[in-house]
Structures are given as structure tokens and as C-alpha cells.
XYZ file of C-alpha atoms in Angstrom:
564
model
C 27.036 -1.719 -20.632
C 29.289 -3.276 -18.086
C 30.321 -6.876 -18.651
C 28.325 -9.250 -16.535
C 31.343 -10.820 -14.928
C 32.579 -7.393 -13.890
C 28.995 -6.546 -12.522
C 28.091 -9.898 -10.944
C 31.050 -12.198 -10.831
C 31.775 -11.661 -7.165
C 28.126 -11.515 -6.011
C 26.111 -14.035 -4.085
C 22.335 -13.855 -3.592
C 20.394 -15.362 -0.725
C 16.758 -16.282 -1.065
C 14.257 -15.539 1.738
C 10.838 -17.377 1.722
C 9.254 -14.819 4.101
C 6.768 -16.923 5.848
C 9.343 -19.580 6.816
C 12.386 -17.415 7.567
C 11.917 -15.913 10.998
C 8.788 -14.985 12.957
C 9.156 -11.901 15.173
C 5.685 -11.771 16.731
C 4.862 -15.252 17.587
C 1.982 -15.884 15.224
C 3.793 -18.844 13.615
C 4.444 -16.958 10.219
C 7.620 -15.294 9.287
C 7.610 -11.502 8.682
C 9.648 -8.519 7.564
C 10.802 -7.740 11.186
C 11.965 -11.229 11.455
C 14.266 -10.746 8.458
C 15.693 -7.491 10.063
C 16.361 -9.489 13.216
C 18.630 -11.832 11.298
C 20.466 -9.305 9.175
C 23.692 -9.859 11.186
C 23.542 -13.502 10.496
C 23.271 -12.908 6.799
C 26.056 -10.261 6.871
C 28.342 -12.918 8.583
C 27.542 -15.515 5.909
C 28.803 -12.988 3.288
C 25.758 -12.571 0.937
C 25.376 -9.388 -1.124
C 21.617 -9.494 -1.987
C 18.449 -10.855 -0.415
C 15.811 -12.042 -2.796
C 12.617 -11.787 -0.760
C 9.560 -13.599 -1.974
C 6.370 -11.688 -2.299
C 5.113 -10.019 0.861
C 2.417 -7.960 -0.908
C -1.328 -7.995 -0.101
C -2.675 -11.396 -1.016
C -5.245 -14.006 -0.083
C -2.254 -16.445 0.081
C -3.827 -19.172 -2.156
C -0.321 -19.633 -3.614
C 1.534 -18.283 -0.579
C 1.810 -14.808 -1.835
C 2.348 -15.406 -5.577
C -1.322 -14.371 -5.964
C -0.888 -10.596 -5.522
C -3.979 -8.387 -4.694
C -2.031 -5.129 -4.383
C 1.548 -4.612 -5.530
C 1.985 -1.515 -3.355
C 0.815 -2.746 -0.037
C 2.438 -5.055 2.595
C 0.269 -8.137 3.567
C -0.550 -7.530 7.224
C 0.606 -11.039 8.182
C 4.067 -10.032 7.113
C 4.148 -6.540 8.711
C 3.728 -2.980 7.654
C 5.289 -0.643 5.152
C 7.326 0.846 8.099
C 8.596 -2.595 8.772
C 9.834 -2.772 5.130
C 11.376 0.705 5.268
C 13.257 -0.375 8.434
C 14.467 -3.626 6.804
C 15.678 -1.685 3.772
C 17.491 0.883 5.884
C 19.161 -1.785 8.052
C 20.112 -4.011 5.077
C 21.681 -1.051 3.308
C 23.687 -0.187 6.456
C 25.187 -3.600 6.304
C 25.957 -3.453 2.539
C 23.153 -5.873 1.625
C 20.756 -5.039 -1.217
C 17.129 -6.052 -1.377
C 15.823 -7.982 -4.504
C 12.074 -8.047 -4.633
C 10.008 -10.746 -6.252
C 7.591 -9.299 -8.796
C 4.675 -11.557 -9.912
C 3.758 -9.854 -13.314
C 2.350 -12.812 -15.359
C -0.825 -12.824 -13.328
C -2.624 -11.261 -10.313
C -4.913 -12.593 -7.712
C -8.584 -12.636 -8.770
C -9.033 -10.487 -5.561
C -6.986 -7.666 -7.181
C -9.024 -4.472 -7.691
C -8.261 -4.756 -11.469
C -9.894 -8.209 -11.836
C -12.853 -7.281 -9.604
C -13.568 -4.321 -11.856
C -13.379 -6.783 -14.823
C -15.825 -9.002 -13.177
C -18.214 -6.028 -12.818
C -18.007 -5.585 -16.631
C -15.658 -2.628 -16.746
C -14.335 -2.725 -20.386
C -11.065 -1.010 -19.401
C -10.260 -3.725 -16.869
C -11.556 -6.554 -18.924
C -8.803 -5.589 -21.245
C -6.266 -6.089 -18.503
C -6.696 -9.798 -18.523
C -6.741 -12.675 -20.987
C -10.481 -13.059 -21.442
C -12.067 -15.053 -24.325
C -15.736 -15.161 -25.333
C -17.677 -18.289 -24.668
C -20.353 -19.716 -26.985
C -23.494 -17.581 -27.091
C -25.596 -20.367 -25.461
C -23.043 -21.193 -22.778
C -24.453 -21.457 -19.200
C -22.991 -22.135 -15.780
C -24.174 -25.692 -15.944
C -22.990 -26.226 -19.374
C -20.260 -23.644 -20.445
C -19.098 -25.676 -23.494
C -15.585 -26.104 -24.521
C -12.976 -23.760 -23.166
C -11.009 -21.565 -25.698
C -8.109 -24.130 -25.757
C -7.176 -27.446 -24.080
C -4.092 -25.880 -22.352
C -3.429 -27.494 -18.939
C -2.809 -25.288 -15.775
C 0.602 -25.905 -14.311
C -1.337 -26.703 -11.040
C -3.520 -29.233 -12.858
C -6.821 -29.113 -14.765
C -7.813 -26.895 -17.621
C -6.166 -23.433 -17.761
C -9.444 -21.594 -18.354
C -12.229 -20.605 -16.013
C -15.706 -19.797 -17.117
C -17.428 -16.611 -15.708
C -21.216 -16.944 -16.183
C -21.953 -13.264 -15.450
C -19.750 -12.223 -18.389
C -20.178 -15.319 -20.662
C -16.359 -15.294 -20.978
C -13.442 -17.457 -19.944
C -10.239 -16.184 -18.340
C -6.879 -17.681 -18.601
C -5.027 -18.877 -15.491
C -1.890 -20.761 -16.280
C -1.548 -21.435 -12.586
C -4.157 -21.609 -9.812
C -7.757 -20.579 -10.717
C -7.253 -17.571 -8.402
C -4.261 -16.372 -10.471
C -5.690 -14.592 -13.553
C -3.131 -13.979 -16.347
C -2.528 -10.364 -17.307
C -2.883 -9.206 -20.864
C 0.651 -7.710 -21.661
C -0.529 -6.862 -25.207
C -2.470 -4.032 -23.499
C 0.012 -0.951 -23.129
C -1.967 0.208 -20.112
C -1.137 -2.975 -18.318
C 2.502 -2.543 -19.113
C 2.474 1.110 -17.853
C 0.899 -0.080 -14.582
C 3.620 -2.561 -14.021
C 6.336 -0.019 -14.893
C 4.871 2.250 -12.166
C 5.016 -0.695 -9.629
C 8.718 -0.991 -10.380
C 9.319 2.746 -9.878
C 7.392 2.611 -6.635
C 9.727 0.051 -5.117
C 12.818 1.481 -6.731
C 12.027 4.715 -4.954
C 12.059 2.855 -1.642
C 15.711 1.839 -2.057
C 15.276 -1.569 -3.636
C 18.387 -2.786 -5.348
C 17.153 -5.497 -7.635
C 14.207 -7.386 -8.887
C 13.407 -11.117 -9.502
C 10.593 -11.529 -12.054
C 8.390 -14.579 -11.574
C 7.686 -16.852 -14.664
C 8.319 -13.715 -16.706
C 8.949 -15.504 -20.002
C 5.230 -16.445 -20.009
C 3.828 -12.956 -20.219
C 3.475 -12.776 -23.992
C 0.626 -14.906 -25.256
C -0.074 -15.747 -28.899
C -2.656 -13.455 -30.790
C -4.460 -16.629 -32.028
C -5.453 -19.216 -29.422
C -5.375 -22.899 -30.554
C -5.409 -26.365 -29.026
C -2.245 -28.137 -28.398
C -2.521 -31.731 -29.526
C 1.143 -32.480 -28.765
C 1.376 -31.257 -25.133
C -0.046 -29.098 -22.419
C -0.054 -25.738 -24.386
C 3.227 -24.358 -23.022
C 4.884 -24.362 -26.434
C 2.407 -21.564 -27.528
C 3.063 -19.077 -24.722
C 6.693 -19.958 -23.420
C 9.096 -17.366 -24.690
C 6.220 -15.734 -26.502
C 6.024 -13.549 -29.633
C 6.663 -10.255 -27.923
C 8.604 -11.299 -24.885
C 11.813 -9.563 -25.625
C 10.110 -6.396 -26.756
C 8.063 -6.259 -23.551
C 11.027 -6.872 -21.342
C 13.050 -4.210 -22.985
C 10.265 -1.801 -22.424
C 9.870 -2.751 -18.880
C 13.547 -2.346 -18.158
C 13.930 0.851 -20.118
C 10.787 2.630 -18.711
C 11.385 1.334 -15.251
C 14.928 2.516 -15.182
C 16.501 -0.706 -14.110
C 18.981 -1.434 -16.807
C 21.936 -1.186 -14.520
C 20.263 -2.942 -11.606
C 20.595 -6.680 -10.685
C 17.615 -8.376 -12.150
C 16.862 -12.009 -12.703
C 14.062 -13.679 -14.654
C 12.409 -17.104 -13.730
C 12.341 -18.826 -17.171
C 10.006 -21.638 -17.499
C 10.690 -24.316 -20.076
C 12.969 -21.795 -21.885
C 15.851 -22.158 -24.321
C 19.617 -21.253 -24.199
C 19.173 -18.827 -27.132
C 16.353 -16.978 -25.551
C 18.286 -16.845 -22.251
C 21.246 -15.219 -23.970
C 18.953 -12.598 -25.213
C 17.342 -12.207 -21.800
C 20.642 -11.753 -19.964
C 23.386 -10.552 -22.419
C 24.128 -6.857 -21.814
C 23.750 -5.833 -25.452
C 20.103 -6.652 -25.362
C 19.209 -4.483 -22.341
C 16.802 -6.940 -20.835
C 17.738 -8.658 -17.498
C 21.109 -9.312 -15.855
C 20.612 -13.185 -15.391
C 18.175 -15.978 -15.737
C 17.009 -19.009 -13.907
C 16.375 -22.000 -16.000
C 15.184 -25.365 -14.690
C 16.155 -28.137 -17.092
C 18.809 -29.407 -14.740
C 16.149 -29.790 -12.064
C 14.185 -32.269 -14.165
C 16.726 -34.994 -14.554
C 14.739 -37.064 -12.007
C 11.399 -36.653 -13.727
C 10.467 -39.867 -15.462
C 9.559 -39.166 -19.126
C 9.616 -35.472 -18.161
C 6.723 -35.787 -15.659
C 7.412 -34.125 -12.334
C 5.017 -36.476 -10.569
C 6.803 -39.626 -11.832
C 9.888 -40.613 -9.945
C 13.211 -41.819 -11.158
C 16.802 -41.636 -9.811
C 18.686 -38.642 -10.970
C 20.261 -39.118 -14.398
C 23.627 -37.645 -13.573
C 24.920 -37.998 -17.104
C 22.070 -35.886 -18.343
C 22.606 -33.478 -15.470
C 26.200 -33.106 -16.596
C 25.315 -32.486 -20.271
C 22.666 -29.854 -19.239
C 25.075 -28.036 -17.081
C 27.724 -28.123 -19.748
C 25.423 -26.827 -22.456
C 24.082 -23.891 -20.397
C 27.485 -22.950 -18.887
C 29.522 -23.105 -22.226
C 26.806 -21.788 -24.617
C 25.664 -18.995 -22.180
C 29.278 -17.930 -21.867
C 29.952 -17.970 -25.624
C 26.808 -15.749 -26.234
C 27.554 -13.282 -23.365
C 24.736 -14.432 -21.188
C 24.780 -14.891 -17.522
C 23.413 -17.869 -15.445
C 21.819 -17.776 -12.062
C 23.388 -20.833 -10.275
C 21.172 -22.851 -7.962
C 19.923 -26.192 -6.832
C 17.117 -25.066 -4.582
C 14.276 -22.585 -4.078
C 10.792 -22.293 -2.578
C 9.390 -24.473 -5.305
C 11.984 -27.330 -5.102
C 12.626 -30.190 -2.731
C 15.785 -29.883 -0.643
C 18.736 -30.715 -2.982
C 20.829 -32.918 -0.549
C 17.695 -35.152 -0.065
C 17.060 -35.112 -3.772
C 20.541 -35.447 -5.472
C 22.596 -36.700 -2.474
C 22.199 -39.026 0.505
C 21.030 -38.077 3.930
C 20.890 -41.481 5.514
C 23.983 -41.025 7.617
C 25.629 -37.872 9.191
C 28.761 -38.310 7.015
C 26.794 -38.758 3.742
C 24.526 -35.873 4.718
C 27.484 -33.587 5.230
C 29.289 -34.543 2.011
C 26.050 -34.266 -0.033
C 25.269 -30.822 1.449
C 28.776 -29.677 0.556
C 29.129 -31.397 -2.780
C 26.197 -29.459 -4.354
C 27.460 -25.989 -3.584
C 31.040 -26.934 -4.594
C 29.550 -27.851 -8.033
C 27.698 -24.579 -8.576
C 29.524 -21.884 -6.685
C 32.683 -22.486 -8.763
C 30.805 -22.218 -11.996
C 30.503 -19.091 -14.146
C 27.407 -17.089 -12.985
C 25.797 -15.834 -9.809
C 25.249 -18.351 -6.871
C 21.897 -18.376 -5.173
C 21.585 -19.834 -1.744
C 18.054 -20.729 -0.574
C 17.401 -20.210 3.101
C 18.551 -23.189 5.187
C 20.637 -24.604 2.312
C 23.760 -23.200 4.091
C 22.735 -25.360 7.066
C 22.104 -28.500 5.098
C 18.329 -28.604 5.796
C 16.696 -31.653 4.386
C 13.277 -32.700 3.302
C 10.900 -32.786 6.249
C 9.879 -36.495 5.921
C 6.283 -35.737 6.748
C 4.090 -38.748 7.602
C 0.622 -37.562 6.691
C -0.806 -35.446 3.702
C -2.412 -33.316 6.481
C 1.047 -31.852 7.137
C 1.180 -30.456 3.689
C -0.082 -26.800 2.919
C 0.839 -26.271 -0.813
C -2.040 -26.083 -3.220
C -0.094 -27.863 -5.987
C 0.808 -30.820 -3.719
C -2.804 -31.256 -2.477
C -4.108 -31.023 -5.996
C -1.789 -33.690 -7.185
C -2.286 -35.991 -4.294
C -5.826 -36.250 -5.501
C -4.885 -36.268 -9.227
C -2.383 -39.202 -8.737
C -5.151 -41.209 -7.083
C -7.469 -40.364 -9.914
C -4.836 -41.737 -12.275
C -4.799 -45.092 -10.385
C -2.191 -44.658 -7.759
C -2.892 -45.980 -4.252
C -3.056 -43.391 -1.434
C 0.400 -44.674 -0.165
C 1.865 -44.337 -3.653
C 0.442 -40.908 -4.194
C 1.735 -39.855 -0.809
C 5.309 -41.144 -1.479
C 5.409 -39.048 -4.627
C 4.191 -35.963 -2.913
C 6.915 -36.412 -0.232
C 9.573 -36.479 -2.864
C 8.201 -33.681 -5.033
C 6.259 -31.230 -2.886
C 7.177 -27.576 -2.892
C 6.620 -27.698 0.828
C 9.853 -29.823 1.163
C 11.689 -26.477 0.884
C 9.237 -24.424 2.804
C 9.657 -25.629 6.364
C 10.952 -22.974 8.783
C 14.592 -22.167 8.926
C 16.185 -24.106 11.783
C 17.843 -21.529 13.902
C 18.461 -23.641 16.997
C 17.570 -26.957 18.718
C 14.641 -25.815 20.750
C 10.969 -26.965 20.289
C 10.161 -24.738 17.341
C 13.748 -24.423 16.020
C 13.924 -20.801 17.146
C 11.621 -19.804 14.361
C 8.680 -18.830 16.396
C 7.435 -18.672 19.953
C 3.944 -19.731 18.669
C 2.676 -22.563 16.518
C 4.522 -22.762 13.136
C 2.305 -22.491 10.100
C 3.871 -25.747 8.745
C 5.745 -28.479 10.627
C 9.414 -28.461 11.561
C 11.740 -31.521 10.735
C 12.833 -33.461 13.689
C 16.537 -33.123 12.668
C 16.426 -29.409 13.690
C 17.856 -30.591 17.053
C 21.194 -31.271 15.215
C 21.010 -29.291 11.925
C 20.572 -25.634 12.953
C 22.317 -22.319 12.736
C 23.245 -21.935 16.388
C 25.344 -25.181 16.316
C 26.842 -24.634 12.824
C 27.938 -20.982 13.001
C 30.170 -21.928 15.967
C 31.589 -24.994 14.309
C 34.504 -24.393 11.872
C 33.742 -27.894 10.188
C 29.928 -27.312 9.640
C 28.171 -27.116 6.486
C 27.639 -23.392 7.180
C 31.382 -22.808 7.538
C 31.810 -24.662 4.110
C 29.255 -22.265 2.441
C 30.908 -19.190 3.957
C 34.374 -20.438 2.685
C 32.951 -20.831 -0.825
C 31.527 -17.266 -0.681
C 34.868 -15.999 0.427
C 36.784 -17.839 -2.337
C 34.399 -16.288 -5.025
C 35.023 -12.788 -3.757
C 38.764 -13.222 -3.678
C 39.394 -15.370 -6.807
C 39.296 -13.818 -10.288
C 39.187 -17.239 -12.111
C 35.989 -17.945 -10.230
C 34.484 -14.547 -10.782
C 35.278 -14.152 -14.552
C 37.062 -17.195 -15.846
C 36.020 -19.092 -18.924
C 34.434 -22.550 -18.539
C 34.894 -25.779 -20.264
C 33.496 -29.146 -19.245
C 35.693 -32.212 -19.090
C 34.788 -35.799 -20.054
C 34.881 -37.600 -16.793
C 35.493 -41.314 -16.857
C 32.472 -42.159 -14.726
C 28.918 -41.079 -15.695
C 28.524 -40.224 -11.966
C 31.198 -37.531 -12.006
C 30.713 -33.943 -13.175
C 34.065 -32.286 -14.052
C 34.657 -28.850 -15.541
C 37.583 -26.373 -15.934
C 37.785 -22.650 -15.161
C 40.556 -20.668 -16.735
C 41.506 -16.947 -16.777
C 44.341 -15.216 -18.494
C 44.888 -12.051 -16.238
C 44.652 -13.581 -12.805
C 46.099 -10.761 -10.629
C 45.625 -13.032 -7.614
C 44.849 -16.629 -7.004
C 45.114 -19.436 -9.476
C 44.687 -19.137 -13.230
C 43.143 -22.520 -13.634
C 40.762 -24.628 -11.618
C 39.521 -28.188 -12.282
C 36.295 -28.937 -10.252
C 35.397 -32.609 -9.713
C 32.120 -33.854 -8.128
C 31.028 -37.384 -7.486
C 27.241 -37.675 -7.379
C 27.415 -41.230 -6.100
C 27.434 -43.190 -2.925
C 30.363 -45.173 -4.367
C 33.972 -44.414 -5.311
C 34.224 -43.239 -9.005
C 37.073 -42.625 -11.430
C 37.048 -39.046 -12.360
C 40.015 -38.068 -14.696
C 43.295 -39.421 -15.732
C 46.288 -38.536 -13.589
C 47.783 -36.783 -16.618
C 44.887 -34.402 -16.832
C 45.229 -33.065 -13.344
C 49.024 -33.453 -12.821
C 50.493 -30.717 -10.715
C 47.289 -29.427 -9.306
C 46.881 -28.686 -5.548
C 43.705 -28.822 -3.561
C 41.814 -25.434 -3.752
C 38.734 -26.559 -1.859
C 37.251 -29.910 -1.030
C 34.544 -31.410 1.166
C 36.791 -34.353 2.244
C 40.197 -35.945 1.705
C 38.649 -38.920 0.017
C 40.326 -38.655 -3.461
C 43.505 -40.455 -4.612
C 45.253 -41.678 -7.737
C 44.839 -45.388 -8.626
C 46.095 -47.002 -11.759
C 46.666 -43.597 -13.448
C 43.324 -42.176 -12.583
C 42.070 -39.770 -9.917
C 39.340 -41.554 -7.905
C 36.770 -39.823 -5.839
C 35.089 -41.219 -2.706
C 31.411 -41.183 -2.202
C 29.851 -37.806 -2.559
C 33.334 -36.223 -2.832
C 33.915 -32.834 -4.243
C 37.238 -31.309 -4.907
C 38.729 -28.311 -6.887
C 42.248 -28.440 -7.993
C 44.299 -25.293 -8.693
C 47.295 -24.285 -10.787
């Protein structure tokens, strides 16, 4: 098996959230043809793979992550012919397609679940059903099988009176968890992989895949919300190895979204010797602004904790032969410059938008760019709850008020945390609908699209887009970035993240990099002058760094990599 650095070290992935990327037919919703129309833009940016969020048949209760048929294209996104054209045109430009497979659950509209509801014993065994009490009724179903909490709020079990059974839904009530202990289910999902692989797909992203293996004995969680019982579950590695082996995807680019996972498990998920996936998404670093671990309780980002988490995942995954997917942003996260930076002025916005990719793109792993991130797109700053579409956000707006928050307090929290913050349409130009659609967009467009847009930035050599393009070019040209070791440095300020990359056999480029990032709106001391003596600037988002009293001091939101 090829070493991960050799396989993935020079690759960059771009995530497309289909409904918000580009609308080709004026219905206000992005589609597959819209992606094809923008392939030259993506080629010019320099990305290697497109991770495309689910475009399969779906009632869209969770924007496509509630799949009703894995082998059909949802009509709002186009046709199978549109997909074939996209696949063909992407391949012609040297870009691979990575499809997003939602295998933990299906929509309750899926044929399998509908047959289960009809009492078909074969399909009842496709899902996680549990018997209710013999005297249960629709009006009084009794206690659910466990007290586990859905990740979208409320209990994770739903009672079905006609069956006198409960089904598990770790997410929305319309997303029923599959029973991976059933070999017929696993075989069905292998066939789905083979179907898309035959259509020329180059890779797969697996949604919340470390939740697929549930415990045999169901029990209440009196310490938390239940996740400790099903996260990285009892047969997870066995099931992943089977899926990869039987699906014939061991040599392909595959990434697993790993919810509340551990480093040890992610080494097993991604190290070549285990024949599971090629890389993992972990989210611990995106919880450093959760007060007491609660997503819906705000605090300022804890940069010291962020530094420690990045250090642990970088150094320990490297030592174990694992491989990290590097990211700040996706369709489930607020925009990172609004979250970890400062967008109050144009200069702070630019620096923040370039600080973040400097930090991750020079790490060991595969960088992911979420659509619009390369433009510096920000949170939308909506002014009314009516502007939000996300089921989780709308649920928590109510839950937060039920917990005692005022409507204003609840709305402020939703504004900071909503998944819709990252789901507003890509800002292609400064026209009324940002060049996204000729119709009415499915969700509102930030007012700042007039200045933050692709048309303006691609033509500007000093733009955020140009900076991202430069980072991609550096990765492709520089062995120390692709495959170098990584070691975090003890920065003087807790607001500075500093690490070192080194490689012994650099045929070209530097053999050592020191990367320094100031996550602060004030100047901060980074390292002693002795530590970085002799280094020259490799890449930086400003010239605001200098030596003072024997220390290298970084200006606000400054990022620099020094090379030897």
C-alpha cells in the first residue's frame, strides 16, 4: 500500500454544496449542470478533487442527507445524464469527483423503510427497531428504548404505533438509522459503491461513518447524550474494512467524517496498513468556542486549546501513520473568518481570510476548501429567523427559548452557530443575486457579495482567491509541505500557533519551514529570534512581522512561513 504522503501529499480537495454552488436553470437552487459550468474556474484554482454533497433522490428534510434512493438523481439537481456530463468534463480537466455517501441512515421515504413500515420482516431488519411495551399506544407509547438524544434535539427514538416498535434516528426523525449488523444491509451499500464507481467516480466521502456500528445491548446514558455507546462502535473497523474490500475502493481517495472520535481510532481508519479509509475528518478543533462543550453556548475561541488539539492530531496521527483531512469549514460550519478571525474592517477581513488557510494548508495532510472560502465569504448576518432554512437551527431556536433564553438571545446564538452560515450561495459576481441564479435564491445572499466575489478576485493578484491559489501551487511544488514531518513549537503568546515542517530528502524547495499564525487582533510575540534565525519568508499574508527585544513579533491576524 502506497504511503499516504506519496498518495495524497500534493492533493487539494474542494467541497461543493450543490444547492448553493451554481444554478444553471434559474429555479434558485444549484444543480449538477451548474457545477459543470464552473469547472474551468475550479481548474484555474488548482484543485484535484471535487467533493460533492448528496444530490440523490431525497425529500430534502436535511438538505439531501436524507437519501430516498442512492442510485437516482434528485430532479431539482438535474438528471443522470447531467451527472455523466459532469463526470466526463471534470475528468477532461484532470479533476476527480468524490461523492458523499450517507450510509448511517436513510430517509424514512426510502423504499426499504416504507417496506419496513408495512411489516416486511426482511426490511424491518434493515433498520434499528426495538420493541415497545405490549400495552404501548400512540397516545401513551411509554419510555423509549434508551434516553439517547438526537443530534438535532429531542429523543433519538420514534414510536411507530402500527408496528408497536421504536426506530432509532440519531439525526432528524425522518432519518432512520440502518442496521449495519445485518449483512444484507452491508451488501446493499457495497452495491451502491460499485454503481457509482462504474460511473467514473474517483473517491468517496462517508458521512458520520464512525456511528454505523451500534452496541448489541441498548442502555441508558446517565453521563451524557448516548454518543459514547455508538461512537467508534464495536464493529466499526470490521465493517469499514469489508466495505472497502468488497467495494474495491482500497486504492481510491476516501475520507470519513468522524463524529466525536479519537486519535487512536483515526490512525486505524486512515493508516494504509489497516485497509480502511485514506483520511479522516475530526472536529475537536472546531469546538474550542463551545462553552462547556455545548455548541449552542457561546464563548470566544480558546486559541491555546486550539493549538494543543492541532498539535496532538498532527503529531500523533503522523507518528501512527494516519492522515488528516485539513479544514476549517464545510456545509455544517459557520464561516471560519467570521468565527476565528475579524471581519469588521476590510484589512482585518483579508488577513483573517488568509491566516486560516496558511495555518492548515502548510500542515501534514490533505487541505479541503469549502466553496466560497477561497473568496473570503463570511457569515451572512441575517436579521430574522425567517431567513434560516436549516432544520437544526430552527429546532434550536425553539429549544433555546424553552430553556429560558429570550428570542433575541436565541437568535444571536443561531446567527453564530447555524449551519446556514456556510450555505449561502457562492458569490460569483456583484450583481443582484451574486451571479448564482437568474431566479430567486433558495436562501438569502449576503450584502457583501458586491465586493467579495469571484469576478473581482480572480482578476486581482492581491485577492484572497490569489492567496489560496498560491498556497495550492506551493503544496504541489514543495516536498516539505507534501511529506515533511511536523512538530509544534511553544509559542511565547497563547494567541500564536507555531509549528515546524522538516524533510530530509528535499529534491527541491526548502528542507525546513516554520509556520507562525497570530489568532489575535493585537500584536503578539511568537518565537525567540534565535529559533528562527536565518529563515526567509516563504509565504505570508502581510509584512507585519519584525524582531523586537530578541523576539519575532507578529501583527494582528498575521501569518508567515519562514524557510531554510
